[in-house]
Coordinates of C-alpha atoms in Angstrom, one line a residue:
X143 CA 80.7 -80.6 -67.0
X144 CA 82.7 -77.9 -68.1
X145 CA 82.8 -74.9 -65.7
X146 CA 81.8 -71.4 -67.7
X147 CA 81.5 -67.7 -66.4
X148 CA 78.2 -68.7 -64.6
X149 CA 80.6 -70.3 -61.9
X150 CA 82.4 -67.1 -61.1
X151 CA 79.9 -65.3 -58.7
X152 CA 80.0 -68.3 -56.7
X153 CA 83.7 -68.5 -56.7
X154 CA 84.1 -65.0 -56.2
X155 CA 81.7 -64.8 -52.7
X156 CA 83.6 -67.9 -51.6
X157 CA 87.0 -66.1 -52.0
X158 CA 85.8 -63.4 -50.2
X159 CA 85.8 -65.8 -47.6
X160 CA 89.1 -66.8 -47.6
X161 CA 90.9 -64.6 -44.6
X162 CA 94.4 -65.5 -45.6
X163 CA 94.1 -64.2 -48.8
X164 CA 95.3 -60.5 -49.1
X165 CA 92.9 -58.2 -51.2
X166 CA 95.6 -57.9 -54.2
X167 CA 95.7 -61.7 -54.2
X168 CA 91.8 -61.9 -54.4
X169 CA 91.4 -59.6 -57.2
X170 CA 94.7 -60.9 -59.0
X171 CA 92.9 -64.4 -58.7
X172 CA 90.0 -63.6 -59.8
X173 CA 91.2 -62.0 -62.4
X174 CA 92.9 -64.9 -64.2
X175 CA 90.0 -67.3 -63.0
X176 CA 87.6 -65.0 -65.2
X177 CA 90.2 -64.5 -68.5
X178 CA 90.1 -68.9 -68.2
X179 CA 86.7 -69.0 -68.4
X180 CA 85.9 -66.5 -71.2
X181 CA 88.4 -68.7 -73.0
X182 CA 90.6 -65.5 -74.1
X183 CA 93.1 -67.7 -75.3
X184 CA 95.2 -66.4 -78.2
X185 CA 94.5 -68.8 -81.0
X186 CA 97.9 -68.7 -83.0
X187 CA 97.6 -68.8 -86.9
X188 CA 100.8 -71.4 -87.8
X189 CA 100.8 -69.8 -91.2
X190 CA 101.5 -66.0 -89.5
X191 CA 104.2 -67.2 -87.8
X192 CA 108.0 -66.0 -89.0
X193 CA 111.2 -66.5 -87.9
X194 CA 112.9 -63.4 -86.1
X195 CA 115.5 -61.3 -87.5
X196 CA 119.1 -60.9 -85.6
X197 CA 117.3 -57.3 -85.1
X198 CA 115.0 -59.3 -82.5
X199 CA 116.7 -61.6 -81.6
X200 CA 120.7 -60.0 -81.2
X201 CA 123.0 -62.8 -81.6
X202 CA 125.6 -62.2 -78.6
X203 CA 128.6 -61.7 -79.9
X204 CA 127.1 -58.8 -82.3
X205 CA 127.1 -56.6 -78.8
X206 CA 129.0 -54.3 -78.3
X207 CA 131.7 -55.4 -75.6
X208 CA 132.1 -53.1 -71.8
X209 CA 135.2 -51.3 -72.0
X210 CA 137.5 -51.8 -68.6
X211 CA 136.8 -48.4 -67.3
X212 CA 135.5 -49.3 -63.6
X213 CA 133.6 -45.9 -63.3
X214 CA 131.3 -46.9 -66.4
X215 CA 131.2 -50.7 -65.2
X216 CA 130.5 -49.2 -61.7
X217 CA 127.8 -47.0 -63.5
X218 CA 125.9 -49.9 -65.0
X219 CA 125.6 -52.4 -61.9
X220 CA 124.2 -48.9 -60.0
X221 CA 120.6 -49.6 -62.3
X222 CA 121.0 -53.4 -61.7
X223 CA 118.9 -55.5 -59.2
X224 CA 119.6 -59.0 -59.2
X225 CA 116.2 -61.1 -58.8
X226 CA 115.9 -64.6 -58.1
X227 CA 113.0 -67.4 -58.6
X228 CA 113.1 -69.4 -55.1
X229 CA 109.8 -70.5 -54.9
X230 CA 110.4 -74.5 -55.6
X231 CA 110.9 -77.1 -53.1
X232 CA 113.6 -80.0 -53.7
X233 CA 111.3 -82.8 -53.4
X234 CA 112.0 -84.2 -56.9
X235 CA 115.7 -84.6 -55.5
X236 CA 114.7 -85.9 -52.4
X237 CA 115.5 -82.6 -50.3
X238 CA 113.3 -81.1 -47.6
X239 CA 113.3 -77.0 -47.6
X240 CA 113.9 -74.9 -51.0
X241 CA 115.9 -75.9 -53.9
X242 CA 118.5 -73.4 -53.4
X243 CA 120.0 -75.1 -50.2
X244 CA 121.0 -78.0 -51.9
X245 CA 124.5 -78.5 -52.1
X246 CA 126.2 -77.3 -55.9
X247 CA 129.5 -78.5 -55.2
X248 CA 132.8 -77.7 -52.3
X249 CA 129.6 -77.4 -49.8
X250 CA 128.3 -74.4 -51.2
X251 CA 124.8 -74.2 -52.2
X252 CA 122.8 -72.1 -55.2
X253 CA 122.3 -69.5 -52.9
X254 CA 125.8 -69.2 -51.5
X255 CA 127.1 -69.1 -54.8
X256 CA 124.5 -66.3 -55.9
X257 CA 125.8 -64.4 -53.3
X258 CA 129.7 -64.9 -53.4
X259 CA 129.1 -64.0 -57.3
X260 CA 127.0 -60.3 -56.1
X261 CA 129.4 -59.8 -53.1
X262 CA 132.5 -60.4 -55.8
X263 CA 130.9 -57.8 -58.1
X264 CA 130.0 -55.4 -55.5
X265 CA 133.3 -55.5 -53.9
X266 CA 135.5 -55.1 -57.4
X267 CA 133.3 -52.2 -58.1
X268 CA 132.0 -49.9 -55.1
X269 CA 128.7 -50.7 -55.8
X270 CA 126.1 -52.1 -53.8
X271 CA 123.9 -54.7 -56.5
X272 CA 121.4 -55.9 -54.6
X273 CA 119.9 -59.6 -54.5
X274 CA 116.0 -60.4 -54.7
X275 CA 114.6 -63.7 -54.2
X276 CA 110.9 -64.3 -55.0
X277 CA 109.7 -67.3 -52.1
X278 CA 106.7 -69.0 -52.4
X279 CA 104.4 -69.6 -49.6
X280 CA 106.3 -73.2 -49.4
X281 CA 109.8 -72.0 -48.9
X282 CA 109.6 -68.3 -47.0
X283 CA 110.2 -69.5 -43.7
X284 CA 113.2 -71.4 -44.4
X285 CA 114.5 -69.1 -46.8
X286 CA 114.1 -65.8 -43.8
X287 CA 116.5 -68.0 -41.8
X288 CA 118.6 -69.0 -43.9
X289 CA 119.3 -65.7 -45.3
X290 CA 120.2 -64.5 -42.1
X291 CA 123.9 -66.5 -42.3
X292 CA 124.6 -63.6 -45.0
X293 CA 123.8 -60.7 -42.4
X294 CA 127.9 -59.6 -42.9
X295 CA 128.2 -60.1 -46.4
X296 CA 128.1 -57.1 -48.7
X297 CA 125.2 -57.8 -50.2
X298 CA 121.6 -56.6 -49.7
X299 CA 118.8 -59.2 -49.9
X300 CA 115.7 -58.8 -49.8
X301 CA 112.6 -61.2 -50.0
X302 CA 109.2 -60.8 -50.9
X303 CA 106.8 -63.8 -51.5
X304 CA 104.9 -64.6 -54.9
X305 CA 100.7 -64.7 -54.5
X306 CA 99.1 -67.9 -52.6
X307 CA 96.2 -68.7 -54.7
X308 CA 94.0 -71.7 -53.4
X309 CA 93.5 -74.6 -55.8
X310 CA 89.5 -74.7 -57.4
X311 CA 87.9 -78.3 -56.7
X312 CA 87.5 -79.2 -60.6
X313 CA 84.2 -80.9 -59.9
X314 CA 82.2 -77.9 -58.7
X315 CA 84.4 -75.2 -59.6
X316 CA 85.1 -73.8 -55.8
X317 CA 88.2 -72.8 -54.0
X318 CA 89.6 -76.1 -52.0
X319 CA 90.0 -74.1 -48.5
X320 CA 86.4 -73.1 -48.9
X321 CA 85.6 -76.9 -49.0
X322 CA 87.8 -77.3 -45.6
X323 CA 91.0 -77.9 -46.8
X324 CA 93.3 -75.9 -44.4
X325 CA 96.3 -77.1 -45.1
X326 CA 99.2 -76.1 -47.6
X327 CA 97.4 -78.6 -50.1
X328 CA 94.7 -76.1 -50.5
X329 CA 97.0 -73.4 -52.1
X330 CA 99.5 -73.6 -55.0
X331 CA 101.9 -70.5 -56.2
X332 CA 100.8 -69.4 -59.7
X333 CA 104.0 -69.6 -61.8
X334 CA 106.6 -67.0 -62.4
X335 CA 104.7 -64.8 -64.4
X336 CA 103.5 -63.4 -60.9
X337 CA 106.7 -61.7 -60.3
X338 CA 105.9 -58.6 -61.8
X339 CA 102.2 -58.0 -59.9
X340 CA 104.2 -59.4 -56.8
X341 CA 107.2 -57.4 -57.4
X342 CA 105.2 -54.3 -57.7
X343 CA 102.8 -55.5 -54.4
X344 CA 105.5 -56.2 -52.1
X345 CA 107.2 -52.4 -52.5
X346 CA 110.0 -53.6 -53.3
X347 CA 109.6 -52.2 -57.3
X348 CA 108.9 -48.5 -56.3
X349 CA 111.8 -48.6 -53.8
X350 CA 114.3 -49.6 -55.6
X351 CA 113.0 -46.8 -58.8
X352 CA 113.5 -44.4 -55.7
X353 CA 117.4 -45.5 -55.4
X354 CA 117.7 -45.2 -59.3
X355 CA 117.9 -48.7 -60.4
X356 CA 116.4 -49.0 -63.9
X357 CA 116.5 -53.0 -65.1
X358 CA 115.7 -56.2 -63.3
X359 CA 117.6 -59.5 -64.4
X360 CA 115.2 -62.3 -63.5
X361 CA 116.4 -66.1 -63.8
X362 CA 115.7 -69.2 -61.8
X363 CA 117.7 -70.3 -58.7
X364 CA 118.9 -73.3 -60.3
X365 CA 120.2 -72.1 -63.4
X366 CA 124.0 -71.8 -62.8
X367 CA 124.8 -69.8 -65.6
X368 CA 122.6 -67.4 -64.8
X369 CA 125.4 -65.0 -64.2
X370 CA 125.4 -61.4 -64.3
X371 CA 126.1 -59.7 -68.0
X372 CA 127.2 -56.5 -68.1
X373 CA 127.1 -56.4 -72.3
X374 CA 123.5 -57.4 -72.6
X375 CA 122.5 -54.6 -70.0
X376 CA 124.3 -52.3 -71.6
X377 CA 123.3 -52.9 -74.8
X378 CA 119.3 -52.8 -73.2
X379 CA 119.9 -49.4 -72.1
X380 CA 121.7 -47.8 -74.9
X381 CA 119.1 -49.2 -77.0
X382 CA 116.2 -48.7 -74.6
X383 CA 115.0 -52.4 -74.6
X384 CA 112.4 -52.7 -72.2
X385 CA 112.5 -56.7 -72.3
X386 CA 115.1 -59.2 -73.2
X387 CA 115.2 -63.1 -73.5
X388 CA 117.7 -64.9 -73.3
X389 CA 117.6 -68.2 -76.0
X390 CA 120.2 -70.2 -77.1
X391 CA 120.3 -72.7 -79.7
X392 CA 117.9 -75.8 -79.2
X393 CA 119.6 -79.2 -78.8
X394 CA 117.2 -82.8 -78.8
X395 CA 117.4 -82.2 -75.0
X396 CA 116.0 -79.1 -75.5
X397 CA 112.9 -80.1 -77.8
X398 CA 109.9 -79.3 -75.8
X399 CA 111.2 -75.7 -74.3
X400 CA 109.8 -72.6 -75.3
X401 CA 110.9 -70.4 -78.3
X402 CA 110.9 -66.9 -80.2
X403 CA 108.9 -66.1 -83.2
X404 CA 108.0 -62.5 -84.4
X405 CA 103.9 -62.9 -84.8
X406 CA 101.6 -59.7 -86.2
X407 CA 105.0 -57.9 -85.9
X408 CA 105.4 -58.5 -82.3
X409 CA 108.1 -60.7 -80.8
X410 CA 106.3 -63.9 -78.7
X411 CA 106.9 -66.8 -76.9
X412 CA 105.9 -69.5 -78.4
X413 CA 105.3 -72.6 -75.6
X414 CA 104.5 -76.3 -77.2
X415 CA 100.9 -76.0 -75.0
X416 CA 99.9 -73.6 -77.7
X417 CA 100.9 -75.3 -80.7
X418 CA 98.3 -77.1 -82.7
X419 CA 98.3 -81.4 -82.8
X420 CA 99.6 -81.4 -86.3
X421 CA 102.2 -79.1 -85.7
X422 CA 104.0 -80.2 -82.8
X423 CA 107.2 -82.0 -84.3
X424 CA 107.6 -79.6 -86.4
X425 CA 108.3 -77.3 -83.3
X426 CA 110.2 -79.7 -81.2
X427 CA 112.7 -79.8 -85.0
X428 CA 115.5 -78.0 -84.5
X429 CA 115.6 -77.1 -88.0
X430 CA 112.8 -74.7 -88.0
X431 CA 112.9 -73.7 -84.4
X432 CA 116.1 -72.9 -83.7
X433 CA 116.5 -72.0 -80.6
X434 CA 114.8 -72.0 -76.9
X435 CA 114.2 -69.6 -73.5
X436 CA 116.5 -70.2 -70.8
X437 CA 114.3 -68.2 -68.4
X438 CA 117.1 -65.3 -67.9
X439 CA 115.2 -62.3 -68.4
X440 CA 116.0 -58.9 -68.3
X441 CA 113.3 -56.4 -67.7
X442 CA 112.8 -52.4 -67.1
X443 CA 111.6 -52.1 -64.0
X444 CA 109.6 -48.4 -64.8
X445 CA 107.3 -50.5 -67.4
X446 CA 106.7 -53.4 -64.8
X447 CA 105.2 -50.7 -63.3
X448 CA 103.2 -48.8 -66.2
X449 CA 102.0 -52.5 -67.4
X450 CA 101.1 -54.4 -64.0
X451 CA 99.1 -50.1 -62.9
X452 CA 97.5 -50.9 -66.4
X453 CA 96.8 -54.5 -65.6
X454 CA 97.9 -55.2 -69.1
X455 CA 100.0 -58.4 -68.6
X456 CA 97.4 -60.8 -69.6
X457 CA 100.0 -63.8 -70.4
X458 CA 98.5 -66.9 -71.8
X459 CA 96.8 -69.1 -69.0
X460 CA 98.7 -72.5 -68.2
X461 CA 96.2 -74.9 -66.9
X462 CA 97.7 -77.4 -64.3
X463 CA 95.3 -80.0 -63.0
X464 CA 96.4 -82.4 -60.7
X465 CA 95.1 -85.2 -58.6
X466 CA 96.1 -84.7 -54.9
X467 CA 94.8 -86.6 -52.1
X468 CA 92.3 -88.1 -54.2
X469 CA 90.2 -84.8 -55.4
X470 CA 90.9 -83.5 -58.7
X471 CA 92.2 -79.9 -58.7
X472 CA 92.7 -77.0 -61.4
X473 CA 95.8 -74.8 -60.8
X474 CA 96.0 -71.8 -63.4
X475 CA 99.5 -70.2 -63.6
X476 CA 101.4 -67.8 -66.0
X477 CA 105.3 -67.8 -67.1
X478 CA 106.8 -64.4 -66.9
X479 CA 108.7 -65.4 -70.6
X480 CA 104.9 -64.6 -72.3
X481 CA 105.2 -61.3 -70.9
X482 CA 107.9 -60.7 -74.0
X483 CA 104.4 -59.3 -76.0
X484 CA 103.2 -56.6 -73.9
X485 CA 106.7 -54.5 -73.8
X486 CA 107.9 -52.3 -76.0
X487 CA 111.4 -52.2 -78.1
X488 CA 111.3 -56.3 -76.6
X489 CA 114.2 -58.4 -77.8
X490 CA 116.1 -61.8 -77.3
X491 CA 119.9 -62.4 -77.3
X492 CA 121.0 -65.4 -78.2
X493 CA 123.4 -66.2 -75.6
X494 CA 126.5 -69.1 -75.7
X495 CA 125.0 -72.3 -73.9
X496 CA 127.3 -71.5 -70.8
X497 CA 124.5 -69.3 -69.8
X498 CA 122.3 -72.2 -69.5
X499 CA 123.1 -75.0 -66.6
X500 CA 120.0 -75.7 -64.8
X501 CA 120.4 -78.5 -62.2
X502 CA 117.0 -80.0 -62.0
X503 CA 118.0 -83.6 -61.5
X504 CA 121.3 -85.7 -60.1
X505 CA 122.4 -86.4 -63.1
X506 CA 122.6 -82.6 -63.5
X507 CA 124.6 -82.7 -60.1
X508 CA 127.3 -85.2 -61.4
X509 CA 127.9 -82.6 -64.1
X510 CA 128.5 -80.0 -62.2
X511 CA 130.5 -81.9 -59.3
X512 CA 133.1 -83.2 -61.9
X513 CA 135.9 -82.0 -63.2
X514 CA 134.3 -81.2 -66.3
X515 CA 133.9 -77.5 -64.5
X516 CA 135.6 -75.6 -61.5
X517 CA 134.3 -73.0 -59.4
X518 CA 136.0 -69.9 -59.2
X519 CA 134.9 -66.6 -57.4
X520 CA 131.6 -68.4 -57.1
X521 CA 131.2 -69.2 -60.8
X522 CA 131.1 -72.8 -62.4
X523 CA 133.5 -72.5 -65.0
X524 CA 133.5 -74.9 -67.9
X525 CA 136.9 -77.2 -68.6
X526 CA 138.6 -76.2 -71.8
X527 CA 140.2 -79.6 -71.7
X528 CA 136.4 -80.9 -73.5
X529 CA 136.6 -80.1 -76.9
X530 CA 133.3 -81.1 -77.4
X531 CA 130.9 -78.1 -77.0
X532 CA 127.8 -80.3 -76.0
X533 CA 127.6 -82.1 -72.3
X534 CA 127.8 -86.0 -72.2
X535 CA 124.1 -87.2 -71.7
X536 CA 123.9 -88.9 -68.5
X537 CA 120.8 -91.4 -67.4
X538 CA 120.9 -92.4 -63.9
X539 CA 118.3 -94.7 -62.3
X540 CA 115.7 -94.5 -59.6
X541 CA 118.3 -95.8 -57.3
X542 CA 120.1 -92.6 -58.0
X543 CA 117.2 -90.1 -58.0
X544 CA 117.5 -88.7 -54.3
X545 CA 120.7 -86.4 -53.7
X546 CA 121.5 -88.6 -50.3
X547 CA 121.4 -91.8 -52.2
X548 CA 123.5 -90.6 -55.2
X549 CA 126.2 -89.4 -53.2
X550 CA 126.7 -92.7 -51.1
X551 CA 126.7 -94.4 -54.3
X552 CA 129.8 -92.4 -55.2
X553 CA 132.8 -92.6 -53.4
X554 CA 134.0 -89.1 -55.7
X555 CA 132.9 -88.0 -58.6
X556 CA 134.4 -89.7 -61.7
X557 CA 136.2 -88.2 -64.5
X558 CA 134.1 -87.1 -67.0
X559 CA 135.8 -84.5 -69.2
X560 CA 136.3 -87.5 -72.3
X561 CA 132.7 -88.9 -71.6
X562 CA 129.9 -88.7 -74.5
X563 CA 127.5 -91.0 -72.9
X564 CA 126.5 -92.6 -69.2
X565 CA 123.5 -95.3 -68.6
X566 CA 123.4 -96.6 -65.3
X567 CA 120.9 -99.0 -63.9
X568 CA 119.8 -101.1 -60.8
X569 CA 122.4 -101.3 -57.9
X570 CA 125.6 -99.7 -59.0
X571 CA 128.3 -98.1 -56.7
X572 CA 131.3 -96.2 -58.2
X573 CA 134.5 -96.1 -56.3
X574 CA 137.1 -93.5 -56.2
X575 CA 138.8 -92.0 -58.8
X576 CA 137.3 -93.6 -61.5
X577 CA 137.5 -92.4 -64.9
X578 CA 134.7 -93.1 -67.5
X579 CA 135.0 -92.0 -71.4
X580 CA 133.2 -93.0 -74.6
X581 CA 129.9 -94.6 -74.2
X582 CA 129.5 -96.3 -71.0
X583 CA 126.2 -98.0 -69.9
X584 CA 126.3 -100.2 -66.7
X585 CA 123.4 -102.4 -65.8
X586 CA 123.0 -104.4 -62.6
X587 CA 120.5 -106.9 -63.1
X588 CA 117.3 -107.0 -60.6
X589 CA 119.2 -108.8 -57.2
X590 CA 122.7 -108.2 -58.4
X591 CA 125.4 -105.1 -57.1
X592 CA 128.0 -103.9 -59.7
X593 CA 130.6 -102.0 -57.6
X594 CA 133.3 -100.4 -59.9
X595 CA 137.0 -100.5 -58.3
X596 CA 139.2 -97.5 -57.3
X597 CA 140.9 -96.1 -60.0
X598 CA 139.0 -98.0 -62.8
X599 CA 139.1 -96.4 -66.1
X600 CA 136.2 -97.1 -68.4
X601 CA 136.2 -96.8 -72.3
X602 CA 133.2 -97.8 -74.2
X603 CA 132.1 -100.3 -72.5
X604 CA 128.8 -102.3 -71.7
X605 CA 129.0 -103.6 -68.2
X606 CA 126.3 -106.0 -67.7
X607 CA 128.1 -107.7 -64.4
X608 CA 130.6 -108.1 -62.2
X609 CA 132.6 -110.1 -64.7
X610 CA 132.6 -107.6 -67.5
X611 CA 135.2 -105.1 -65.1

């Protein structure tokens, strides 16, 4: 049976309970608990919806460029703080500890390069940008020591960790701890919409208005382009943006992420969860829905403050249920992108697809290791030898899923700068040097190992076998 608002005293007297729980995480749980169960969610009218103007959403080369005067660079970066989303394990890629360890590429991690990138800045300016990362109850202990190799760089970091909420037994609608599950299980961070309340919770937000910083930029560890932008944060305070998305134009890899659409006169976020059965291709077309949130946001940090004092964020709820250790379980969580709504002067920029290299899988890794970019000064810079603006698609099999086990299957990275297309199944080692270009799909069949030679260049080719090489 479906649980309703008659559950909530029960849940509430059980989170009481709860001594790990701090008293901001109890009422912040609560909160969103209740606004699931009155079933507040925003119905959205397809016919109301409209496409945003290039007031709304700025198209990026229509801002205004910095001028090379260092004092009104150095002036900019002095409102800045740099805020990072590190609460995700790297379990999908076979890594133990947070995400941002794993190694990018030249043994430097996400978060090396995140620093080298702030330390380069601060040092070329005199100023002293300093670099935020959000942890999650699963990766704050790693992350304090970790951190702690950085002690000499110039660079302040700071850490603060998101809420722990516990996970509600679906069954009987009560908090899994309360039931005896002690362990991390019990508790799941509620999404990155909880950066603001957590921001705000942790001190961090009213210290760093005491040292006169004025905007936030907010993206995801993984996201290599997220780079710092001194001509969107410009233009946000000359224009007194309070809010900015980052989109850029969808491509069919991109179908199912979030977009912008101006609603009641409001710019929204738009997420495919919301959008009604009938509807659905028609917002995973790229014709209509042109373009998509990278998760790069740029936020005034004196209406964080107004908004979460107000409690006025209510972003749409994201129900997660899962099935872990055999009991089903309801996780609620929020995306910070929904927050676009509830600020004022809010826009998007639609920003070149450089700004946009998440690494979320090896395949993404094989990318970024070859010489389709370089690294310089910490940034992954893309090869202006491809002419062709859009990545090659790359499909690598289970046997390639785990970051230990794709890297002894290469002996280096091959040349991918002419590649459209890469399929690889079954058990398939490359060997050095190897050069691939066209479409290339090699298949080992089940009990069979393709190794391809040293030096082997590839050209659109099907290799189904040793005897195709």
């Amino acid at each position: 049976m479906a649980a309703t608002t008659e559950n909530l005293p029960q849940l509430k007297s059980a989170v009481d309970g709860l001594t790990e729980m701090s008293d901001n995480e109890r009422s912040g749980f609560i909160n969103l608990v209740s606004r699931y169960l009155s079933g507040e969610a925003q119905h959205i009218e397809w016919s109301k919806i409209q496409t945003p103007t290039d007031e709304i959403v700025v198209p990026y080369e229509k801002m205004a460029p910095v001028s090379e005067d260092v004092s009104e660079t150095k002036n900019l970066l002095d409102k800045l703080v740099v805020l990072k989303l590190n609460g995700g394990l790297g379990t999908t890629m076979g890594c133990t500890g947070p995400k941002s360890v794993i190694e990018v590429r030249d043994g430097l991690t996400f978060l090396d390069l995140i620093v080298i990138q702030i330390e380069n800045l601060n040092n070329k300016y005199g100023c002293k940008v300093p670099l935020v990362l959000m942890n999650s109850f699963n990766t704050h202990d790693d992350t304090q020591k970790i951190v702690e190799k950085y002690t000499n760089s110039n660079v302040d970091i700071h850490t603060f960790n998101q809420s722990k909420y516990p996970r509600v037994v679906a069954e009987e609608f009560v908090p899994w701890p309360s039931k005896g599950k002690t362990d991390k299980d019990g508790w799941y961070p509620p999404g990155h919409g909880d950066v603001f309340p957590s921001l705000m919770n942790s001190g961090k937000l009213d210290a760093f208005l005491s040292q006169g910083k004025e905007y936030v930029f907010v993206a995801n560890s993984d996201n290599l382009g997220a780079i710092v932008d001194l001509k969107i944060l410009k233009h946000l305070i000359q224009n007194k943006n309070e809010y900015c998305m980052e989109v850029t134009p969808k491509t069919l890899a991109d179908v199912k992420g979030g977009t912008l659409i101006s609603y009641e006169g409001k710019v929204q976020l738009l997420e495919i969860a919301q959008v009604p059965d009938e509807h659905v291709n028609e917002f995973k077309s790229i014709e209509k829905f042109k373009i998509f949130n990278t998760n790069n946001l740029w936020v005034n940090l004196k209406a964080i403050k107004k908004l979460v004092e107000a409690d006025a964020l209510k972003m749409e709820i994201i129900p997660n249920p899962k099935e872990v250790d055999g009991v089903k379980v309801l996780q609620l969580e929020t995306a910070a992108g929904a927050a676009i709504r509830f600020f004022d002067n809010a826009i998007g920029v639609n920003v070149p697809r450089s700004r946009f290299l998440p690494v979320k899988a090896t395949s993404d890794l094989l990318l970024v290791q070859s010489d389709l970019y370089t690294l310089v000064d910490g940034f992954v810079i893309r090869n202006s030898a491809r002419t062709n603006p859009s990545n090659p698609t790359i499909e690598l099999g289970p046997e390639f899923k785990k970051v230990a086990n794709f890297l002894s299957r290469f002996k280096s990275i091959p040349s991918i700068v002419e590649l459209d297309s890469l399929k690889v199944s079954g058990d398939v080692y490359f060997g050095s040097s190897v050069v691939l270009k066209g479409k290339v799909t090699v298949t080992a069949k089940s009990g069979t190992k393709i190794e391809i030679p040293d030096g082997a260049v590839i050209e659109n080719k099907d290799i189904n076998g040793p005897e195709d090489l």
